Amino acid sequence: MIVPDRMAGVTAAAAVPEQVVPYVCAVAGSQPQRVGSCVGYASGGEFVLVGYPLHDPRDTGAMIAAVDQALKLPGLRRITVIGPVRPPQAPEGSPAVEDGYMSVPVPHPPPVQKLRNLLRRAGRELAIARDGTCGGEHMALIQHYLDGRHLAPGTRHIFRQLPRYLETSPGTLMLSARRSDGRLAAFSVGEFGSLHTAFYMFCFRHAGLAPPGSTDLLLAALLAEARERGQTRMNLGLGVNAGVGFFKRKWGAAPFLPYVQVSWEPAAPKLFRRLRGFFGG
């Protein structure tokens, strides 16, 4: 899928990964659309609004205005809003998912001694190289990761769309960590299409091949890339769970933006409801 040029400015201003238009289009197959100062994605009668205004991701007033506009989209059956706060338009009782993005500054300060030791150990056993495509060995490593975990079907689908994302996003960089015999031990994907924010998108490791510190070594390489490109922070993504949060805090990650996700089905207009009732709907 070719992302329209008019959406390039959205990715350039991205502060959260859902604003990286090529990424969302690749993994979800939805169509991007500007709504006020935000971006959203349409798929049939469903619309996902990324309620972090491009000029300021903390501008809740602009987010609320964008939700109002999104609710007026023709054919809308269901809306999902992610943003820094729960939108007041969401009906009371609509369940919400809450988390938070974590980030580290770029340039990154020197790691603590324990982390330096991990990096040295991994660096002795692994060589880091840039890979342009996600080949069979990378997909096998993804499957190895999936086989050992209970993950939601949506998460599994996203991981399997990684080759498409790498092919369609000019801002991606995939780094592979290989043992001396050439076997793939781990790999990471970073996104650098935003002017100020780099993104730590994916990381996979083989438990039997990757020494301790493998993922740290890859993250260090992505942070070095962000520094070379002049970006000022790296968004490490959501906390997700205790293990993921520990890894990020080990690198000095701090809360960056709150994350609230809520979905609901907008009420049908009164005239439509009356007609539906009249015809037995």
CSV table of C-alpha atoms in Angstrom, one decimal:
chain,number,residue,atom,x,y,z
A,1,MET,CA,0.0,0.0,0.0
A,2,ILE,CA,1.4,3.4,-1.0
A,3,VAL,CA,0.8,6.1,1.7
A,4,PRO,CA,-0.5,9.3,0.2
A,5,ASP,CA,1.9,12.2,0.2
A,6,ARG,CA,-0.5,14.4,2.2
A,7,MET,CA,-0.1,12.0,5.1
A,8,ALA,CA,3.7,12.4,5.2
A,9,GLY,CA,3.4,15.4,7.5
A,10,VAL,CA,1.5,13.2,10.0
A,11,THR,CA,4.3,10.7,10.3
A,12,ALA,CA,6.8,13.6,10.4
A,13,ALA,CA,5.0,15.0,13.5
A,14,ALA,CA,4.4,11.6,15.1
A,15,ALA,CA,4.8,11.3,18.9
A,16,VAL,CA,3.1,7.9,19.2
A,17,PRO,CA,3.5,4.9,16.9
A,18,GLU,CA,-0.2,5.0,15.9
A,19,GLN,CA,0.6,8.3,14.1
A,20,VAL,CA,3.2,6.5,11.9
A,21,VAL,CA,0.9,6.2,8.9
A,22,PRO,CA,2.8,3.5,7.0
A,23,TYR,CA,2.9,1.3,10.0
A,24,VAL,CA,-0.9,1.4,10.7
A,25,CYS,CA,-1.8,1.0,7.1
A,26,ALA,CA,0.5,-2.0,6.8
A,27,VAL,CA,-0.7,-3.9,9.9
A,28,ALA,CA,-4.3,-2.9,9.8
A,29,GLY,CA,-5.1,-2.3,6.1
A,30,SER,CA,-7.2,0.7,7.1
A,31,GLN,CA,-7.3,4.1,5.3
A,32,PRO,CA,-5.8,7.2,7.0
A,33,GLN,CA,-7.8,10.4,7.3
A,34,ARG,CA,-7.2,13.7,9.0
A,35,VAL,CA,-9.8,14.7,11.5
A,36,GLY,CA,-9.2,18.1,12.9
A,37,SER,CA,-5.7,18.2,14.3
A,38,CYS,CA,-5.6,14.4,14.7
A,39,VAL,CA,-5.3,11.4,12.4
A,40,GLY,CA,-7.6,8.5,12.3
A,41,TYR,CA,-8.1,5.2,10.3
A,42,ALA,CA,-11.2,4.0,8.6
A,43,SER,CA,-12.1,0.4,8.0
A,44,GLY,CA,-15.6,-0.2,6.8
A,45,GLY,CA,-17.9,1.4,9.3
A,46,GLU,CA,-15.3,1.4,12.0
A,47,PHE,CA,-13.0,4.4,12.8
A,48,VAL,CA,-10.0,4.6,15.1
A,49,LEU,CA,-9.1,8.1,16.1
A,50,VAL,CA,-5.6,8.7,17.4
A,51,GLY,CA,-6.5,11.5,19.8
A,52,TYR,CA,-3.0,13.0,20.2
A,53,PRO,CA,-3.2,16.3,18.3
A,54,LEU,CA,-0.2,16.6,16.0
A,55,HIS,CA,0.7,20.1,17.2
A,56,ASP,CA,0.6,19.0,20.9
A,57,PRO,CA,-0.2,15.4,22.0
A,58,ARG,CA,-1.4,16.7,25.4
A,59,ASP,CA,-4.0,19.2,24.0
A,60,THR,CA,-7.1,17.5,25.3
A,61,GLY,CA,-9.3,20.3,24.0
A,62,ALA,CA,-8.2,19.6,20.4
A,63,MET,CA,-8.7,15.9,21.0
A,64,ILE,CA,-12.3,16.4,22.1
A,65,ALA,CA,-13.0,18.6,19.1
A,66,ALA,CA,-11.6,15.9,16.8
A,67,VAL,CA,-13.9,13.3,18.5
A,68,ASP,CA,-16.8,15.5,17.7
A,69,GLN,CA,-15.8,15.6,14.1
A,70,ALA,CA,-15.2,11.9,13.9
A,71,LEU,CA,-18.7,11.2,15.3
A,72,LYS,CA,-20.1,13.0,12.3
A,73,LEU,CA,-18.4,10.8,9.7
A,74,PRO,CA,-20.9,9.2,7.3
A,75,GLY,CA,-21.6,5.5,7.8
A,76,LEU,CA,-19.9,5.3,11.2
A,77,ARG,CA,-21.0,2.2,13.2
A,78,ARG,CA,-18.2,2.0,15.8
A,79,ILE,CA,-15.5,4.4,17.0
A,80,THR,CA,-12.4,3.7,19.0
A,81,VAL,CA,-10.5,6.6,20.5
A,82,ILE,CA,-7.0,6.4,21.9
A,83,GLY,CA,-5.6,9.5,23.6
A,84,PRO,CA,-4.3,11.1,26.8
A,85,VAL,CA,-7.7,11.1,28.5
A,86,ARG,CA,-11.1,9.4,28.2
A,87,PRO,CA,-13.2,11.5,25.8
A,88,PRO,CA,-16.3,12.9,27.4
A,89,GLN,CA,-18.3,11.8,24.4
A,90,ALA,CA,-17.8,8.1,25.4
A,91,PRO,CA,-21.0,6.7,26.9
A,92,GLU,CA,-20.8,6.0,30.6
A,93,GLY,CA,-20.0,2.4,31.2
A,94,SER,CA,-17.9,2.0,28.0
A,95,PRO,CA,-14.9,-0.1,29.1
A,96,ALA,CA,-11.5,1.6,28.8
A,97,VAL,CA,-8.0,0.3,28.6
A,98,GLU,CA,-5.4,2.4,30.3
A,99,ASP,CA,-1.6,2.3,30.0
A,100,GLY,CA,1.2,4.8,29.3
A,101,TYR,CA,3.9,5.4,26.7
A,102,MET,CA,7.4,5.3,28.1
A,103,SER,CA,10.4,7.2,26.5
A,104,VAL,CA,14.1,7.9,27.0
A,105,PRO,CA,16.0,11.0,25.9
A,106,VAL,CA,18.3,11.1,22.9
A,107,PRO,CA,21.2,11.3,23.2
A,108,HIS,CA,20.9,8.7,25.9
A,109,PRO,CA,22.9,9.1,29.1
A,110,PRO,CA,25.6,6.5,29.7
A,111,PRO,CA,24.0,3.3,31.1
A,112,VAL,CA,24.6,2.1,34.6
A,113,GLN,CA,27.4,-0.4,35.4
A,114,LYS,CA,25.2,-3.5,35.4
A,115,LEU,CA,23.8,-2.6,32.0
A,116,ARG,CA,27.2,-1.9,30.7
A,117,ASN,CA,28.3,-5.3,31.7
A,118,LEU,CA,25.3,-6.9,29.9
A,119,LEU,CA,26.1,-4.9,26.8
A,120,ARG,CA,29.8,-6.0,26.8
A,121,ARG,CA,28.8,-9.6,27.3
A,122,ALA,CA,26.3,-9.6,24.4
A,123,GLY,CA,28.8,-7.6,22.2
A,124,ARG,CA,31.4,-10.4,22.6
A,125,GLU,CA,29.0,-13.0,21.3
A,126,LEU,CA,26.9,-11.2,18.8
A,127,ALA,CA,27.5,-9.0,15.7
A,128,ILE,CA,24.9,-6.3,14.8
A,129,ALA,CA,24.1,-5.8,11.1
A,130,ARG,CA,21.5,-3.9,9.1
A,131,ASP,CA,19.0,-6.0,7.2
A,132,GLY,CA,16.9,-4.6,4.4
A,133,THR,CA,14.2,-7.3,4.3
A,134,CYS,CA,12.4,-9.5,6.7
A,135,GLY,CA,13.4,-13.0,5.4
A,136,GLY,CA,12.5,-16.5,6.3
A,137,GLU,CA,14.9,-16.7,9.3
A,138,HIS,CA,13.3,-13.5,10.8
A,139,MET,CA,9.8,-14.9,10.3
A,140,ALA,CA,10.9,-18.2,11.9
A,141,LEU,CA,12.2,-16.2,14.9
A,142,ILE,CA,8.8,-14.4,15.1
A,143,GLN,CA,7.0,-17.8,15.0
A,144,HIS,CA,9.4,-19.1,17.7
A,145,TYR,CA,8.4,-16.1,19.8
A,146,LEU,CA,4.6,-16.7,19.2
A,147,ASP,CA,4.8,-20.4,20.0
A,148,GLY,CA,6.0,-19.7,23.5
A,149,ARG,CA,3.4,-17.1,24.4
A,150,HIS,CA,-0.3,-16.6,24.9
A,151,LEU,CA,-1.0,-13.5,22.8
A,152,ALA,CA,-4.2,-11.9,21.5
A,153,PRO,CA,-5.1,-12.7,17.9
A,154,GLY,CA,-4.7,-9.0,17.0
A,155,THR,CA,-1.1,-9.0,18.3
A,156,ARG,CA,-0.2,-12.1,16.4
A,157,HIS,CA,-1.6,-10.5,13.2
A,158,ILE,CA,0.5,-7.4,13.7
A,159,PHE,CA,3.7,-9.4,14.1
A,160,ARG,CA,3.0,-11.4,10.9
A,161,GLN,CA,2.6,-8.2,9.0
A,162,LEU,CA,6.1,-7.1,9.8
A,163,PRO,CA,7.5,-7.8,6.2
A,164,ARG,CA,4.8,-5.5,4.7
A,165,TYR,CA,5.5,-2.8,7.2
A,166,LEU,CA,9.3,-2.9,6.4
A,167,GLU,CA,8.5,-2.8,2.7
A,168,THR,CA,6.2,0.2,2.8
A,169,SER,CA,7.7,2.5,5.4
A,170,PRO,CA,10.8,4.4,4.4
A,171,GLY,CA,11.6,5.3,8.0
A,172,THR,CA,12.2,1.7,9.3
A,173,LEU,CA,15.5,0.2,10.2
A,174,MET,CA,15.9,-3.5,11.1
A,175,LEU,CA,19.0,-4.6,13.0
A,176,SER,CA,19.9,-8.3,13.3
A,177,ALA,CA,22.1,-9.8,16.0
A,178,ARG,CA,24.0,-12.9,14.8
A,179,ARG,CA,26.2,-15.4,16.4
A,180,SER,CA,29.7,-16.0,15.0
A,181,ASP,CA,28.3,-18.9,12.9
A,182,GLY,CA,25.8,-16.6,11.3
A,183,ARG,CA,22.7,-17.8,13.1
A,184,LEU,CA,20.1,-15.2,13.9
A,185,ALA,CA,19.8,-14.8,17.7
A,186,ALA,CA,17.6,-11.6,17.8
A,187,PHE,CA,16.5,-8.7,15.8
A,188,SER,CA,14.8,-5.3,16.4
A,189,VAL,CA,12.9,-2.8,14.3
A,190,GLY,CA,13.1,0.9,14.8
A,191,GLU,CA,11.0,3.6,13.1
A,192,PHE,CA,12.7,7.0,12.3
A,193,GLY,CA,10.2,8.7,10.1
A,194,SER,CA,9.3,11.3,12.7
A,195,LEU,CA,11.4,14.5,12.9
A,196,HIS,CA,11.8,14.4,16.7
A,197,THR,CA,10.7,11.0,18.0
A,198,ALA,CA,12.2,7.7,17.2
A,199,PHE,CA,10.3,4.5,17.9
A,200,TYR,CA,11.3,1.2,19.3
A,201,MET,CA,8.8,-0.9,17.4
A,202,PHE,CA,9.6,-4.6,17.7
A,203,CYS,CA,12.2,-6.9,19.2
A,204,PHE,CA,12.4,-10.7,19.0
A,205,ARG,CA,15.0,-13.1,20.5
A,206,HIS,CA,15.6,-16.8,20.4
A,207,ALA,CA,15.9,-18.0,24.0
A,208,GLY,CA,18.4,-20.8,23.0
A,209,LEU,CA,20.7,-18.6,20.9
A,210,ALA,CA,20.5,-15.1,22.4
A,211,PRO,CA,22.9,-14.4,25.3
A,212,PRO,CA,21.8,-12.1,28.2
A,213,GLY,CA,21.9,-8.5,27.0
A,214,SER,CA,20.9,-9.3,23.4
A,215,THR,CA,17.9,-7.0,23.3
A,216,ASP,CA,19.8,-4.3,25.2
A,217,LEU,CA,22.6,-4.4,22.6
A,218,LEU,CA,20.0,-3.9,19.8
A,219,LEU,CA,18.3,-1.1,21.7
A,220,ALA,CA,21.7,0.6,22.2
A,221,ALA,CA,22.2,0.4,18.4
A,222,LEU,CA,18.8,1.9,17.7
A,223,LEU,CA,19.5,4.8,20.2
A,224,ALA,CA,22.8,5.5,18.4
A,225,GLU,CA,20.9,5.6,15.1
A,226,ALA,CA,18.4,8.1,16.6
A,227,ARG,CA,21.3,10.3,17.9
A,228,GLU,CA,22.9,10.3,14.4
A,229,ARG,CA,19.6,11.4,12.9
A,230,GLY,CA,19.1,14.2,15.3
A,231,GLN,CA,16.0,13.0,17.1
A,232,THR,CA,15.5,14.0,20.7
A,233,ARG,CA,13.6,11.1,22.2
A,234,MET,CA,12.8,7.5,21.7
A,235,ASN,CA,9.3,6.3,22.4
A,236,LEU,CA,9.7,2.8,23.8
A,237,GLY,CA,6.0,2.0,23.6
A,238,LEU,CA,3.5,1.0,26.3
A,239,GLY,CA,4.3,-0.6,29.6
A,240,VAL,CA,2.2,-3.6,28.6
A,241,ASN,CA,3.2,-5.8,31.6
A,242,ALA,CA,5.7,-6.0,34.5
A,243,GLY,CA,8.4,-7.7,32.4
A,244,VAL,CA,8.2,-5.2,29.5
A,245,GLY,CA,8.1,-2.3,32.0
A,246,PHE,CA,11.2,-3.6,33.8
A,247,PHE,CA,13.2,-3.7,30.6
A,248,LYS,CA,12.3,-0.1,29.8
A,249,ARG,CA,12.9,1.2,33.2
A,250,LYS,CA,16.3,-0.5,33.2
A,251,TRP,CA,17.1,2.0,30.5
A,252,GLY,CA,15.9,4.9,32.5
A,253,ALA,CA,12.5,5.1,30.7
A,254,ALA,CA,10.0,7.6,32.2
A,255,PRO,CA,6.3,8.0,31.6
A,256,PHE,CA,5.8,10.1,28.4
A,257,LEU,CA,2.1,10.2,27.6
A,258,PRO,CA,-0.9,8.6,29.2
A,259,TYR,CA,-2.8,6.1,27.0
A,260,VAL,CA,-6.6,5.6,27.3
A,261,GLN,CA,-8.5,3.5,24.7
A,262,VAL,CA,-12.2,3.4,24.6
A,263,SER,CA,-14.7,2.1,22.0
A,264,TRP,CA,-18.4,2.5,21.6
A,265,GLU,CA,-21.2,2.4,19.0
A,266,PRO,CA,-22.6,5.9,18.4
A,267,ALA,CA,-26.3,6.2,18.9
A,268,ALA,CA,-28.3,6.2,15.7
A,269,PRO,CA,-30.1,9.5,14.8
A,270,LYS,CA,-33.6,9.7,16.2
A,271,LEU,CA,-35.3,9.6,12.7
A,272,PHE,CA,-33.3,6.5,11.8
A,273,ARG,CA,-34.3,4.8,15.0
A,274,ARG,CA,-38.0,5.6,14.4
A,275,LEU,CA,-37.8,4.3,10.8
A,276,ARG,CA,-36.0,1.1,11.9
A,277,GLY,CA,-38.7,0.5,14.5
A,278,PHE,CA,-41.5,1.2,12.0
A,279,PHE,CA,-40.1,-1.4,9.6
A,280,GLY,CA,-39.5,-4.0,12.4
A,281,GLY,CA,-35.7,-3.5,12.5
